[in-house]
Short mmCIF file of C-alpha atoms and ligand atoms in Angstrom, two decimals:
data_model
loop_
_atom_site.label_atom_id
_atom_site.label_comp_id
_atom_site.label_asym_id
_atom_site.label_seq_id
_atom_site.Cartn_x
_atom_site.Cartn_y
_atom_site.Cartn_z
CA MET L 1 21.26 -0.41 20.91
CA VAL L 2 21.58 -1.37 17.27
CA LEU L 3 20.29 -4.84 16.60
CA ASN L 4 22.29 -6.83 14.10
CA LYS L 5 19.95 -7.62 11.27
CA GLU L 6 20.21 -11.13 9.95
CA LYS L 7 22.20 -10.93 6.73
CA LEU L 8 20.02 -11.76 3.77
CA ASP L 9 21.47 -12.71 0.44
CA LEU L 10 20.04 -10.47 -2.25
CA GLY L 11 22.25 -11.94 -4.99
CA GLY L 12 20.21 -13.67 -7.63
CA LEU L 13 16.96 -12.16 -6.40
CA LYS L 14 14.67 -10.52 -8.89
CA ILE L 15 13.57 -7.30 -7.26
CA PRO L 16 10.10 -6.05 -8.20
CA LYS L 17 10.02 -2.35 -8.96
CA HIS L 18 6.57 -1.91 -7.43
CA VAL L 19 5.16 -3.87 -4.50
CA ALA L 20 1.56 -3.40 -3.35
CA VAL L 21 0.34 -4.66 0.01
CA ILE L 22 -3.04 -5.42 1.56
CA MET L 23 -2.06 -5.14 5.22
CA ASP L 24 -4.63 -7.48 6.70
CA GLY L 25 -4.97 -9.20 10.05
CA ASN L 26 -4.32 -6.43 12.61
CA GLY L 27 -7.57 -7.21 14.41
CA ARG L 28 -6.92 -10.97 14.60
CA TRP L 29 -3.34 -10.36 15.70
CA ALA L 30 -4.69 -8.32 18.63
CA LYS L 31 -7.46 -10.79 19.43
CA LYS L 32 -4.98 -13.64 19.66
CA ARG L 33 -3.22 -11.64 22.36
CA MET L 34 -6.47 -10.56 24.05
CA LEU L 35 -5.71 -6.95 23.17
CA PRO L 36 -8.07 -4.30 21.77
CA ARG L 37 -8.19 -3.99 17.96
CA GLN L 38 -6.52 -0.58 18.18
CA ALA L 39 -3.42 -2.29 19.62
CA GLY L 40 -3.36 -4.40 16.47
CA HIS L 41 -3.48 -1.30 14.28
CA ARG L 42 -0.67 0.28 16.33
CA ALA L 43 1.41 -2.87 15.86
CA GLY L 44 0.52 -2.69 12.16
CA VAL L 45 2.00 0.79 11.90
CA GLU L 46 5.15 -0.29 13.70
CA ASN L 47 5.49 -3.10 11.21
CA LEU L 48 4.92 -0.72 8.33
CA ARG L 49 8.06 1.14 9.46
CA GLU L 50 10.01 -2.12 9.23
CA ILE L 51 8.61 -2.85 5.78
CA ILE L 52 9.42 0.65 4.52
CA ASP L 53 13.00 0.26 5.79
CA SER L 54 13.20 -3.16 4.17
CA CYS L 55 11.90 -1.90 0.82
CA ILE L 56 14.69 0.67 0.86
CA GLU L 57 17.22 -2.00 1.82
CA PHE L 58 16.00 -4.33 -0.96
CA ASN L 59 15.94 -1.54 -3.58
CA ILE L 60 12.21 -1.70 -4.17
CA GLU L 61 11.25 1.61 -5.76
CA ILE L 62 7.52 1.83 -5.12
CA LEU L 63 5.42 0.58 -2.21
CA THR L 64 1.65 0.97 -2.39
CA ILE L 65 -0.25 0.22 0.82
CA TYR L 66 -3.97 -0.24 1.37
CA ALA L 67 -4.40 1.90 4.48
CA PHE L 68 -8.15 2.58 4.44
CA SER L 69 -10.74 1.49 1.91
CA THR L 70 -13.96 3.23 0.95
CA GLU L 71 -15.68 0.27 2.69
CA ASN L 72 -13.76 0.69 5.97
CA TRP L 73 -16.11 3.55 6.96
CA THR L 74 -18.67 0.88 7.82
CA ARG L 75 -16.57 -0.31 10.77
CA PRO L 76 -17.68 0.77 14.27
CA GLU L 77 -17.25 4.50 14.72
CA SER L 78 -14.76 4.02 17.56
CA GLU L 79 -12.47 1.92 15.33
CA VAL L 80 -12.67 4.43 12.46
CA ARG L 81 -11.82 7.21 14.90
CA GLY L 82 -8.91 5.19 16.25
CA LEU L 83 -7.54 4.60 12.74
CA MET L 84 -7.86 8.31 11.88
CA ARG L 85 -5.94 9.14 15.07
CA ILE L 86 -3.17 6.76 13.99
CA PHE L 87 -2.97 8.31 10.49
CA ALA L 88 -2.83 11.81 12.01
CA ARG L 89 -0.04 10.79 14.40
CA VAL L 90 2.02 9.20 11.63
CA LEU L 91 1.57 12.27 9.44
CA ASP L 92 2.52 14.59 12.34
CA GLN L 93 5.46 12.67 13.74
CA GLU L 94 6.89 9.91 11.60
CA ILE L 95 6.77 11.92 8.41
CA TYR L 96 10.05 13.67 9.31
CA ASP L 97 11.92 10.37 9.65
CA LEU L 98 10.44 9.21 6.37
CA HIS L 99 11.53 12.46 4.76
CA ASP L 100 15.08 11.97 6.10
CA GLN L 101 15.09 8.49 4.60
CA GLY L 102 14.24 9.90 1.18
CA VAL L 103 10.69 8.60 1.08
CA ARG L 104 8.26 10.43 -1.21
CA VAL L 105 4.69 10.14 0.01
CA SER L 106 1.79 10.19 -2.38
CA HIS L 107 -1.89 9.44 -2.03
CA ILE L 108 -4.42 7.52 -4.08
CA GLY L 109 -8.12 7.68 -3.31
CA ASP L 110 -10.61 10.40 -2.56
CA LEU L 111 -9.60 12.95 0.05
CA ASN L 112 -13.06 14.53 -0.09
CA GLY L 113 -15.01 13.02 2.75
CA VAL L 114 -11.92 12.87 4.94
CA ALA L 115 -11.75 15.37 7.85
CA PRO L 116 -10.30 18.68 6.59
CA LEU L 117 -7.49 18.63 9.16
CA LEU L 118 -6.41 15.19 8.00
CA GLN L 119 -6.61 16.31 4.36
CA GLU L 120 -4.26 19.15 5.26
CA LYS L 121 -1.81 16.78 6.94
CA VAL L 122 -1.80 14.48 3.90
CA ASN L 123 -1.19 17.40 1.55
CA ARG L 124 1.57 18.74 3.79
CA ALA L 125 3.30 15.34 3.80
CA ILE L 126 3.10 15.16 0.00
CA GLU L 127 4.50 18.67 -0.33
CA LEU L 128 7.29 18.09 2.23
CA THR L 129 8.52 14.91 0.55
CA LYS L 130 7.90 15.70 -3.11
CA GLY L 131 11.61 16.01 -3.98
CA ASN L 132 12.57 12.60 -2.55
CA ASP L 133 13.39 9.65 -4.75
CA ARG L 134 14.57 6.74 -2.57
CA LEU L 135 11.14 5.12 -2.24
CA LEU L 136 7.71 6.19 -3.45
CA LEU L 137 5.22 5.37 -0.70
CA ASN L 138 1.83 5.42 -2.29
CA VAL L 139 -0.89 5.44 0.36
CA ALA L 140 -4.33 4.19 -0.65
CA PHE L 141 -6.55 6.05 1.76
CA ASN L 142 -10.30 6.27 1.30
CA TYR L 143 -9.56 4.24 -1.79
CA GLY L 144 -11.73 1.82 -3.76
CA GLY L 145 -10.80 0.31 -7.12
CA ARG L 146 -14.29 0.52 -8.61
CA ALA L 147 -14.72 4.11 -7.41
CA GLU L 148 -11.36 4.91 -9.03
CA ILE L 149 -12.53 3.52 -12.38
CA VAL L 150 -15.82 5.45 -12.20
CA HIS L 151 -13.90 8.60 -11.25
CA ALA L 152 -11.56 8.13 -14.23
CA THR L 153 -14.47 7.51 -16.59
CA ARG L 154 -16.24 10.66 -15.45
CA ARG L 155 -13.12 12.72 -16.12
CA ILE L 156 -12.70 11.12 -19.54
CA LEU L 157 -16.28 12.05 -20.43
CA ALA L 158 -15.84 15.55 -19.02
CA ASP L 159 -12.74 15.95 -21.19
CA GLY L 160 -14.86 15.03 -24.22
CA LEU L 161 -12.65 12.18 -25.43
CA SER L 162 -14.10 10.35 -28.40
CA PRO L 163 -14.38 6.53 -28.19
CA ASP L 164 -11.60 6.22 -30.78
CA ASP L 165 -9.23 8.24 -28.58
CA LEU L 166 -9.59 5.84 -25.68
CA ASP L 167 -7.23 2.94 -25.18
CA GLU L 168 -5.78 1.26 -22.10
CA GLU L 169 -2.81 3.59 -21.92
CA THR L 170 -5.02 6.68 -22.06
CA PHE L 171 -7.40 5.22 -19.50
CA GLY L 172 -4.46 4.60 -17.16
CA LYS L 173 -3.61 8.29 -17.29
CA TYR L 174 -6.97 9.08 -15.69
CA LEU L 175 -6.46 6.73 -12.76
CA PHE L 176 -5.09 7.92 -9.40
CA THR L 177 -1.93 5.97 -10.24
CA ALA L 178 -1.21 7.90 -13.45
CA GLY L 179 2.50 7.80 -14.22
CA VAL L 180 3.21 4.98 -11.75
CA PRO L 181 3.98 1.56 -13.25
CA ASP L 182 1.62 -1.27 -12.32
CA PRO L 183 2.50 -3.35 -9.27
CA ASP L 184 4.76 -6.30 -10.06
CA LEU L 185 4.04 -8.07 -6.81
CA LEU L 186 0.87 -7.88 -4.75
CA ILE L 187 1.07 -9.20 -1.19
CA ARG L 188 -1.90 -9.99 1.02
CA THR L 189 -1.38 -11.05 4.61
CA SER L 190 -3.64 -12.94 7.04
CA GLY L 191 -4.69 -15.86 4.87
CA GLU L 192 -7.46 -14.18 2.88
CA TYR L 193 -7.65 -14.96 -0.84
CA ARG L 194 -9.29 -11.91 -2.33
CA ILE L 195 -8.44 -8.54 -3.85
CA SER L 196 -10.99 -6.49 -1.86
CA ASN L 197 -11.38 -3.71 -4.43
CA PHE L 198 -7.65 -2.87 -4.35
CA LEU L 199 -5.93 -1.77 -7.60
CA ILE L 200 -8.33 -3.90 -9.62
CA TRP L 201 -7.19 -2.30 -12.89
CA GLN L 202 -3.50 -2.05 -12.09
CA ALA L 203 -3.07 -5.56 -10.65
CA ALA L 204 -4.26 -7.30 -13.82
CA TYR L 205 -0.84 -8.92 -14.34
CA SER L 206 0.67 -8.62 -10.87
CA GLU L 207 2.13 -11.69 -9.23
CA TYR L 208 0.26 -12.53 -6.02
CA TYR L 209 1.86 -13.57 -2.76
CA LEU L 210 -0.64 -14.71 -0.16
CA THR L 211 0.50 -15.62 3.32
CA PRO L 212 -1.32 -16.64 6.50
CA VAL L 213 0.95 -14.36 8.56
CA TYR L 214 -0.92 -11.43 10.16
CA TRP L 215 0.28 -8.01 9.05
CA PRO L 216 1.98 -7.00 12.34
CA ASP L 217 4.16 -10.13 12.03
CA PHE L 218 4.95 -9.69 8.33
CA GLY L 219 8.45 -8.23 8.77
CA ARG L 220 11.70 -8.04 6.87
CA ALA L 221 12.26 -11.81 6.74
CA GLU L 222 8.72 -12.41 5.42
CA LEU L 223 9.16 -9.72 2.76
CA TYR L 224 12.38 -11.44 1.76
CA GLU L 225 10.46 -14.74 1.43
CA ALA L 226 7.96 -12.97 -0.82
CA LEU L 227 10.85 -11.78 -3.01
CA VAL L 228 12.24 -15.30 -3.20
CA SER L 229 8.82 -16.52 -4.33
CA TYR L 230 8.56 -13.66 -6.86
CA THR L 231 11.99 -14.54 -8.24
CA GLY L 232 10.71 -18.01 -9.11
CA ARG L 233 7.71 -16.73 -11.05
CA ASP L 234 7.52 -16.86 -14.81
CA ARG L 235 5.75 -13.65 -15.83
CA ARG L 236 4.24 -14.09 -19.24
CA PHE L 237 1.62 -11.31 -19.41
CA GLY L 238 -0.61 -13.62 -21.38
CA ALA L 239 2.07 -14.71 -23.85
CA LEU L 240 3.61 -18.16 -24.21
CA ALA L 241 6.67 -19.18 -22.24
CA THR L 242 9.89 -18.35 -24.04
C1 FPP H 1 -6.50 -4.55 8.28
O1 FPP H 1 -6.59 -5.25 9.48
C2 FPP H 1 -5.92 -3.26 8.46
C3 FPP H 1 -6.55 -2.06 8.28
C4 FPP H 1 -7.94 -1.88 7.86
C5 FPP H 1 -5.87 -0.84 8.51
C6 FPP H 1 -4.46 -0.85 8.05
C7 FPP H 1 -3.81 0.30 8.57
C8 FPP H 1 -2.63 0.30 9.18
C9 FPP H 1 -1.73 -0.85 9.38
C10 FPP H 1 -2.16 1.58 9.60
C11 FPP H 1 -0.95 2.00 8.82
C12 FPP H 1 -1.16 2.96 7.78
C13 FPP H 1 -0.70 4.22 7.76
C14 FPP H 1 -0.71 4.95 6.48
C15 FPP H 1 -0.23 4.91 8.93
P1 FPP H 1 -8.03 -5.67 9.96
O2 FPP H 1 -8.48 -4.66 10.96
O3 FPP H 1 -8.94 -5.84 8.80
O4 FPP H 1 -7.73 -7.04 10.65
P2 FPP H 1 -8.75 -8.26 10.81
O5 FPP H 1 -9.16 -8.67 9.42
O6 FPP H 1 -7.92 -9.29 11.50
O7 FPP H 1 -9.89 -7.77 11.65
#
């Protein structure tokens, strides 16, 4: 059965090229329903499908998602294992649908320290989808913003750049996001008001959209609301209003 999607008026909306999302609140969503946390993560993945579809529908070009931070390893081992199982399943199964939809998958973060089999699956997904151009899905996995900056700095030193050669543009080329424009809109669900080490360089001038809605409930209509809010923003990048 095909459900009729509520018609949303995109006329007059300013569409951000790059949306970044901190998908928070899976655990609380599950707790509210007296379900195990893993059920919340599963619901989170289902919702991610809806958001990917919606990004394509709304002509958003880049979606960066915070899937697993360098700090998430400190969660109970059973939860980490559960999350890894989910990532493996998505990379094994859903990747073909994503490929058919024209999604190009890329990764930011450090794949070292991730199980070799999972590394292989990530690399296979990147290779399979590399020719697609409908939506760039940038997955932050084993990612931390400070670690990214240290990693970039080490490479800059290893390349022997002189202090005079270094400016913001050059520095950006050493980040995991090299070549990808900075996020225009950064969304965080679940009512938390912090950046949690996500894209701390790249989000310097992003517009923030913070909502109390838990990630599994942040669907197409909520993304649309975020776009409405973004449309009303006056982005000045530090300059005066014109
Ligand atoms: C935050 O909820 C969510 C995570 C740490 C994991 C997010 C991962 C997914 C939604 C899986 C989808 C990703 C891919 C690439 C398949 P939380 O556990 O911190 O919730 P809480 O703050 O309510 O406890």
